[in-house]
PDB file of C-alpha atoms in Angstrom:
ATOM      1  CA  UNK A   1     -18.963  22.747 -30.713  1.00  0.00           C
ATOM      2  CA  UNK A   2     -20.634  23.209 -27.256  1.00  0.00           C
ATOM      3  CA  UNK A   3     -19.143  23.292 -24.243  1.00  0.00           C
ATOM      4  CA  UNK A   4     -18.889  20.613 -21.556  1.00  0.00           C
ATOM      5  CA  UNK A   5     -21.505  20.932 -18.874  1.00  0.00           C
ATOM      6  CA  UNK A   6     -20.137  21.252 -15.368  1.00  0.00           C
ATOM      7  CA  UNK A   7     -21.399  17.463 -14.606  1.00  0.00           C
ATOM      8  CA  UNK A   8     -19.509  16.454 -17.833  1.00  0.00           C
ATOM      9  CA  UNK A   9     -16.382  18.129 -17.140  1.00  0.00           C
ATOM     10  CA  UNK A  10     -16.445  16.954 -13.160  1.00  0.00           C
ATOM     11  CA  UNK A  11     -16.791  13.785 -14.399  1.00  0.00           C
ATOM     12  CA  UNK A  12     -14.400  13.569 -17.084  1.00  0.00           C
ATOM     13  CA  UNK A  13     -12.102  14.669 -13.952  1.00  0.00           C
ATOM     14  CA  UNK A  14     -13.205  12.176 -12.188  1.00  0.00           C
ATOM     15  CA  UNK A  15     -13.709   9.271 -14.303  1.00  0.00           C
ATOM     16  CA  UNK A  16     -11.066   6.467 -13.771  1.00  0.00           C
ATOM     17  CA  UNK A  17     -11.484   7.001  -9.857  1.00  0.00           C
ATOM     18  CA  UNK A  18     -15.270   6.206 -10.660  1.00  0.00           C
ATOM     19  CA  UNK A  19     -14.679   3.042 -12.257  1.00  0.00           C
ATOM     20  CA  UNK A  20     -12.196   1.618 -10.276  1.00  0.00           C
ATOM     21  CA  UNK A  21     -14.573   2.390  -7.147  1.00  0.00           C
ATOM     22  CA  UNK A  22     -17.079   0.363  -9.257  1.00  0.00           C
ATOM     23  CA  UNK A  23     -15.263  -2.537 -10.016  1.00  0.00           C
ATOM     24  CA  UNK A  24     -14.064  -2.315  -6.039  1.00  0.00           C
ATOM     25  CA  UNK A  25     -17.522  -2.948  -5.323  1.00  0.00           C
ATOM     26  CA  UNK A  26     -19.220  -5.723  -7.839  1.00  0.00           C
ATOM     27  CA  UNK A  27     -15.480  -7.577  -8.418  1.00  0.00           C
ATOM     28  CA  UNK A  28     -16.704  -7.354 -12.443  1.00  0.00           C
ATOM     29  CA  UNK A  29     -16.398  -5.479 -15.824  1.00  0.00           C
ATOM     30  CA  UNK A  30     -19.562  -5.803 -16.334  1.00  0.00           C
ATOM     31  CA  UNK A  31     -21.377  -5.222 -13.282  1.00  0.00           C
ATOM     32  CA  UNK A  32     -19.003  -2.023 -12.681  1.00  0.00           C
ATOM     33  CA  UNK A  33     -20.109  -0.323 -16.080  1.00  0.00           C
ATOM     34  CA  UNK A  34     -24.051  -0.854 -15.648  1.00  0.00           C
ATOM     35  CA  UNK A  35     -23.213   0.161 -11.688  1.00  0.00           C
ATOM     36  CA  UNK A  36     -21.376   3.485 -13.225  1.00  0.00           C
ATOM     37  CA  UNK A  37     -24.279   4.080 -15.701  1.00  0.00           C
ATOM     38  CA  UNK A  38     -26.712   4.013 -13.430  1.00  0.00           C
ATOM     39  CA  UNK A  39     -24.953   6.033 -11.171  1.00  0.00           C
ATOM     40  CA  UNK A  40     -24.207   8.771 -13.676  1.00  0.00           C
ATOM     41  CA  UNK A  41     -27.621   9.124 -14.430  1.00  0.00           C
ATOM     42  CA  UNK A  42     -28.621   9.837 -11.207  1.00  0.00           C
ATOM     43  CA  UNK A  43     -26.112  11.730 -10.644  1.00  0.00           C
ATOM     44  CA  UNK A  44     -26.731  14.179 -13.764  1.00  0.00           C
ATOM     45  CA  UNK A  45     -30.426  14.276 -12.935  1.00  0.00           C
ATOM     46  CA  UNK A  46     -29.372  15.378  -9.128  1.00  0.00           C
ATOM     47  CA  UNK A  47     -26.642  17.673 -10.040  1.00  0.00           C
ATOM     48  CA  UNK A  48     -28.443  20.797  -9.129  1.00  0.00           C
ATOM     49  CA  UNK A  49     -29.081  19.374  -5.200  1.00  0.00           C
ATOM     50  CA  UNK A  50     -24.781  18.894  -5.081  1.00  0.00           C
ATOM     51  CA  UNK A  51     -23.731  20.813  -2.429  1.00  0.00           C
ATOM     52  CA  UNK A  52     -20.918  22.603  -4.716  1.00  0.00           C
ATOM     53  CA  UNK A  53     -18.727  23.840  -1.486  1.00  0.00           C
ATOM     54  CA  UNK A  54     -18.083  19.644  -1.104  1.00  0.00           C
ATOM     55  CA  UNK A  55     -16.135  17.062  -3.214  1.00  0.00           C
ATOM     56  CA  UNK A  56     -18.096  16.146  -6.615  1.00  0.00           C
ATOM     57  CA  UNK A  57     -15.830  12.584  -5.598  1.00  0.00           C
ATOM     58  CA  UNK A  58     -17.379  11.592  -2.361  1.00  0.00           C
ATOM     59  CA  UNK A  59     -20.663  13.005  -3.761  1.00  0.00           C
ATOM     60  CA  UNK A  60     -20.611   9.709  -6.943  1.00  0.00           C
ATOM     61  CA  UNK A  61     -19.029   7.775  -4.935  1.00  0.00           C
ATOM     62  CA  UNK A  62     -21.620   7.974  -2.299  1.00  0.00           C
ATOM     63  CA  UNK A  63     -24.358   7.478  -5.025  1.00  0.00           C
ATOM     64  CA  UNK A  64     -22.432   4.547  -6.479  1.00  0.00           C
ATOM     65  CA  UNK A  65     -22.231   2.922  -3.290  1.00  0.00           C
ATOM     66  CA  UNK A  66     -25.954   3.802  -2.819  1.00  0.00           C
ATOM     67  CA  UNK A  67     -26.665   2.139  -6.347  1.00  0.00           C
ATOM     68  CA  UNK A  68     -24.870  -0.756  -5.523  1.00  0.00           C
ATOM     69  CA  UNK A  69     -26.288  -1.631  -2.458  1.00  0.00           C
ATOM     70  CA  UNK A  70     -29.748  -1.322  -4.391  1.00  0.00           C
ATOM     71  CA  UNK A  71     -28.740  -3.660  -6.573  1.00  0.00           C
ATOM     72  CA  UNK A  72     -27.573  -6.332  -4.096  1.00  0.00           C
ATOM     73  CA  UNK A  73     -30.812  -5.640  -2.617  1.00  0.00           C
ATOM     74  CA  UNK A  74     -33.040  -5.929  -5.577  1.00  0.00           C
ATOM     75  CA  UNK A  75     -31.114  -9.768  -6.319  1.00  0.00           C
ATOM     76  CA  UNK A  76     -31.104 -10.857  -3.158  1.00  0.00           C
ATOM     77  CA  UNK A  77     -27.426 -11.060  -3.367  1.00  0.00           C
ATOM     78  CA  UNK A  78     -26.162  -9.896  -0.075  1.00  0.00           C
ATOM     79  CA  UNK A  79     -24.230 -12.645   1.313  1.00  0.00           C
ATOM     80  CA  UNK A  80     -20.235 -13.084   1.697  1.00  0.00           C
ATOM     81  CA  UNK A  81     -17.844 -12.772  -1.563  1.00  0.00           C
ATOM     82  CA  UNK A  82     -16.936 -15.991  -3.030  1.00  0.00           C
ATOM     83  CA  UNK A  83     -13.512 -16.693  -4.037  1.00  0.00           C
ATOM     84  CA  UNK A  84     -14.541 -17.290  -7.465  1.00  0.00           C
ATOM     85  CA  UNK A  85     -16.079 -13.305  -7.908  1.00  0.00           C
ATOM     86  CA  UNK A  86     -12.313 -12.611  -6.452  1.00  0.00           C
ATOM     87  CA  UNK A  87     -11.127 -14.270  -9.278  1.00  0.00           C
ATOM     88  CA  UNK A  88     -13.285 -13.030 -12.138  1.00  0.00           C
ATOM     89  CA  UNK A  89     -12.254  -9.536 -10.984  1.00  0.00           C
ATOM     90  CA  UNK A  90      -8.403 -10.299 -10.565  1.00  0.00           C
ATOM     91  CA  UNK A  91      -7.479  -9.625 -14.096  1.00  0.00           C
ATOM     92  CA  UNK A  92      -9.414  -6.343 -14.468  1.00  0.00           C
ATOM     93  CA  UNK A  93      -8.084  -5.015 -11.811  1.00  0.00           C
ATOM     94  CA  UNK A  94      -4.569  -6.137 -12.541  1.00  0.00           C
ATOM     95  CA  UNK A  95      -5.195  -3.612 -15.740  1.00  0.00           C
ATOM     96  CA  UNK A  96      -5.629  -0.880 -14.051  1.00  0.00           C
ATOM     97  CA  UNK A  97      -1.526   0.075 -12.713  1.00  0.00           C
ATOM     98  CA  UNK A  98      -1.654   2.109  -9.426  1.00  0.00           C
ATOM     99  CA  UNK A  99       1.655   3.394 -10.246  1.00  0.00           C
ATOM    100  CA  UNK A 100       3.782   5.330 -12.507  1.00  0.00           C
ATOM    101  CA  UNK A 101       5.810   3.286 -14.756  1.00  0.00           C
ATOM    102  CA  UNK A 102       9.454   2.838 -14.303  1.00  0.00           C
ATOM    103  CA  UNK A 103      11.598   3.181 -17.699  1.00  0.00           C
ATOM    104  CA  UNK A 104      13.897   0.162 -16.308  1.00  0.00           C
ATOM    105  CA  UNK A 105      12.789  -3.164 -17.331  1.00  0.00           C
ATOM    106  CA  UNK A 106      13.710  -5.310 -14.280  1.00  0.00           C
ATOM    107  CA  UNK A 107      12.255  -2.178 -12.267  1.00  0.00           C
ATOM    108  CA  UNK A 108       8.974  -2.505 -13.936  1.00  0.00           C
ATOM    109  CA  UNK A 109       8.771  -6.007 -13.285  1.00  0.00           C
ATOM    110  CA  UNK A 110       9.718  -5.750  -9.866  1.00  0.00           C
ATOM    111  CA  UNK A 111       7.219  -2.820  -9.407  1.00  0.00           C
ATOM    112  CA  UNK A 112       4.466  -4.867 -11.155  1.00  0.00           C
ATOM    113  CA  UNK A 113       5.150  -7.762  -9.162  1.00  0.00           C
ATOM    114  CA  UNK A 114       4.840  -5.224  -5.592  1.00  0.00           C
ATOM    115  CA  UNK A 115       1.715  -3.708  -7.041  1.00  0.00           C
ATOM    116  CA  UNK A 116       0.251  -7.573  -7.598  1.00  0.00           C
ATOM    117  CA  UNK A 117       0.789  -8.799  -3.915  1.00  0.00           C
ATOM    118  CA  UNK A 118      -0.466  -5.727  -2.827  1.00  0.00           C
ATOM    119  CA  UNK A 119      -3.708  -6.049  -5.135  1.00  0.00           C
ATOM    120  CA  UNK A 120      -4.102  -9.794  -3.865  1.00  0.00           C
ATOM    121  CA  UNK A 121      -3.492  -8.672  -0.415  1.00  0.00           C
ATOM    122  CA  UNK A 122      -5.936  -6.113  -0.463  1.00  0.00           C
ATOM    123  CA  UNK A 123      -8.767  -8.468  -2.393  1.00  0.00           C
ATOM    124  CA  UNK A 124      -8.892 -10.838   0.623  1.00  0.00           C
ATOM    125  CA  UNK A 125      -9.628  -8.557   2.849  1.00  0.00           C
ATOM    126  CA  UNK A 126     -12.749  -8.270   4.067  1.00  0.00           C
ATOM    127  CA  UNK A 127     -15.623  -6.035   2.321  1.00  0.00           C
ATOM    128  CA  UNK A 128     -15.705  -3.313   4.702  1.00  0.00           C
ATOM    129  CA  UNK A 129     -11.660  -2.885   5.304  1.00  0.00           C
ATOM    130  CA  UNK A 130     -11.205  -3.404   1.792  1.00  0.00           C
ATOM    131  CA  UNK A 131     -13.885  -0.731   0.768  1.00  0.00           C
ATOM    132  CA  UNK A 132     -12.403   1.775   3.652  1.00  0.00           C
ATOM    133  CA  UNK A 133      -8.718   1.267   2.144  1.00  0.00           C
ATOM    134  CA  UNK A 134      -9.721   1.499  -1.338  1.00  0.00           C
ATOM    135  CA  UNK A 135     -11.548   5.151  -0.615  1.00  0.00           C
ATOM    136  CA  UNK A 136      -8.543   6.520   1.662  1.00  0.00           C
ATOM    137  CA  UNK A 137      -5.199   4.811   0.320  1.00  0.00           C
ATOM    138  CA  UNK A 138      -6.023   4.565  -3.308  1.00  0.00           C
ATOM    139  CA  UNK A 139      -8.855   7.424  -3.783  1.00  0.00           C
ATOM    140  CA  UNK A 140      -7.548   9.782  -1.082  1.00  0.00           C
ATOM    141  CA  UNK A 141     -10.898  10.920   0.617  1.00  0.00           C
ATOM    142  CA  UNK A 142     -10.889  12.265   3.737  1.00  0.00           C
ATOM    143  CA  UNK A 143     -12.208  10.300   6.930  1.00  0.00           C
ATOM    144  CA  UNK A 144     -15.318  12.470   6.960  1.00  0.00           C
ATOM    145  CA  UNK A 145     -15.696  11.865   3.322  1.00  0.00           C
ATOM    146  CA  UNK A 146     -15.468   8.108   3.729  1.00  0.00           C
ATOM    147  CA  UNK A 147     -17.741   8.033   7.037  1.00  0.00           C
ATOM    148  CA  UNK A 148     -20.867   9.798   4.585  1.00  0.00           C
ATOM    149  CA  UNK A 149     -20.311   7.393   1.711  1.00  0.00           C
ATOM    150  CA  UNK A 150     -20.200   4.363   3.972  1.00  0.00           C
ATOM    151  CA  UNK A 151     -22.399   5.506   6.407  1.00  0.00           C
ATOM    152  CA  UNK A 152     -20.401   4.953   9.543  1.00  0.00           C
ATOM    153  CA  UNK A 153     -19.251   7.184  12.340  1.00  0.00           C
ATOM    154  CA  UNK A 154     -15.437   8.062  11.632  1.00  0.00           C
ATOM    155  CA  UNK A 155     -13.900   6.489  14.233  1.00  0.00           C
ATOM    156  CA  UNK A 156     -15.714   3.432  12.764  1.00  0.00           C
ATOM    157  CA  UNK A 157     -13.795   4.337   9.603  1.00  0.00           C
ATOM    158  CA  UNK A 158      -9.884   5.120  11.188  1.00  0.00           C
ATOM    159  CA  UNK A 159     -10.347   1.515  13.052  1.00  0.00           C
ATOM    160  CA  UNK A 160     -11.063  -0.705   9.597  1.00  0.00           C
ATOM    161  CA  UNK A 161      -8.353   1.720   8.377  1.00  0.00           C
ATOM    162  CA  UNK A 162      -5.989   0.807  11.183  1.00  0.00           C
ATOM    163  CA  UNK A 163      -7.175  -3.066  11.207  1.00  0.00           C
ATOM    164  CA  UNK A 164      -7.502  -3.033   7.387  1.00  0.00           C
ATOM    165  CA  UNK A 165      -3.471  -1.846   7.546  1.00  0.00           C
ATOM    166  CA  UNK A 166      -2.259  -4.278   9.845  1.00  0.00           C
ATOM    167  CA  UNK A 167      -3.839  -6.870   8.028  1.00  0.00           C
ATOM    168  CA  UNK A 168      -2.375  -5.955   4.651  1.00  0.00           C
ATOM    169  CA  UNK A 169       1.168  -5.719   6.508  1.00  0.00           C
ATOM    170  CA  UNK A 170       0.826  -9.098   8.158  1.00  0.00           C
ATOM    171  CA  UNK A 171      -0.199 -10.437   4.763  1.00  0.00           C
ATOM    172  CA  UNK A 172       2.461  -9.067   2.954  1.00  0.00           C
ATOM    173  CA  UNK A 173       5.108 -10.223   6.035  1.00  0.00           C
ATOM    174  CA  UNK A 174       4.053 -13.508   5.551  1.00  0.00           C
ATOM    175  CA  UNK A 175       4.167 -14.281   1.848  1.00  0.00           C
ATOM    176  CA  UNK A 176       7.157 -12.559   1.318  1.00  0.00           C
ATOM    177  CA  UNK A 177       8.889 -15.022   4.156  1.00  0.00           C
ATOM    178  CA  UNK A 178       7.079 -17.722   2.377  1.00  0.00           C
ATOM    179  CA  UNK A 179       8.580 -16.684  -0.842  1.00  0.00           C
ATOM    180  CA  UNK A 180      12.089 -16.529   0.590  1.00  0.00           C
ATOM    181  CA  UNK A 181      11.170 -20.160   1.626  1.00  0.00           C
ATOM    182  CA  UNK A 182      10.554 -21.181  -1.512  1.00  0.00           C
ATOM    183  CA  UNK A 183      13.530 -19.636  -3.105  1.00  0.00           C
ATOM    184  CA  UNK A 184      15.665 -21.412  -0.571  1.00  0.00           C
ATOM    185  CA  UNK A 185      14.466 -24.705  -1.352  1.00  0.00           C
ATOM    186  CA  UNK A 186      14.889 -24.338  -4.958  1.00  0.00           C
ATOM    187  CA  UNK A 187      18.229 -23.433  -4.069  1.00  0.00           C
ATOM    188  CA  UNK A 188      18.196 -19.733  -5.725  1.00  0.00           C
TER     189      UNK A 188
END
């Protein structure tokens, strides 16, 4: 048996992070696998120009987001997200659990249900706070990381953060008043 090359075992490491940041970008199963492909082959064919003193993350992820923007290119696709690619994607995503699991049932469900709104909350945001929340709240890159991949100065970056954030709060505030609403009409 031979051993792993170091692409292979970076991106073994590195693999679910990968995929979710390619179904964050094309909403779809489908699109995010060819995106990943395509991205891991130009990845392993580039591998000797990675810088290996930086993260081998921001590196694909830069690459995928360089892929993907390609490929909206290529299909003259770049125009606003529809609700319906929001809700092709909404089950896929729902797969993937941001969290550890609780052993307590109702705990689970309560957690699930959290981790749902959240999920919503953060798929109708828009593209670029979405994309900036996804890399630094869920994939934990750095502001200077993010800035390279999306090509923006940093304080670009920290002010979709900041904005991205207040909008997920305000979101959350408000359908969690709206389900108290509800509750109290139904009489529970």
């Amino acid at each position: 048996m031979t051993e792993p090359s170091d692409f292979e075992r970076l991106v073994l490491e590195q693999l679910d992070s990968l995929w979710n940041y390619a179904l964050n970008l094309t909403r779809r199963s489908d699109q995010a696998q060819d995106l990943l492909q395509d991205a891991l082959a130009r990845g392993f064919e580039r591998f000797e120009l990675f810088d290996r003193s930086l993260s081998f993350k921001a590196w694909m992820f830069t690459i995928i987001r360089h892929i993907h923007v390609d490929h909206l290119r290529k299909s003259d696709a770049l125009r606003p997200e529809t609700p319906e690619w929001l809700a092709e994607g909404a089950a896929e995503i729902s797969e993937s659990p941001l969290y550890a699991i609780p052993l307590d049932p109702e705990a689970i469900l309560a957690h699930r249900e959290s981790v749902e709104r959240l999920q919503e909350a953060i798929r109708h945001l828009p593209a670029e706070m979405r994309e900036v929340i996804e890399l630094r709240d869920i994939e934990g890159l750095s502001y200077r990381e993010i800035a390279v991949i999306v090509k923006r100065p940093m304080g670009t970056v920290m002010s979709r953060l900041y904005r991205g954030r207040n909008l997920l709060r305000s979101s959350l505030v408000e359908q969690k008043a709206e389900d108290k609403s509800a509750e109290s009409h139904r009489g529970l």
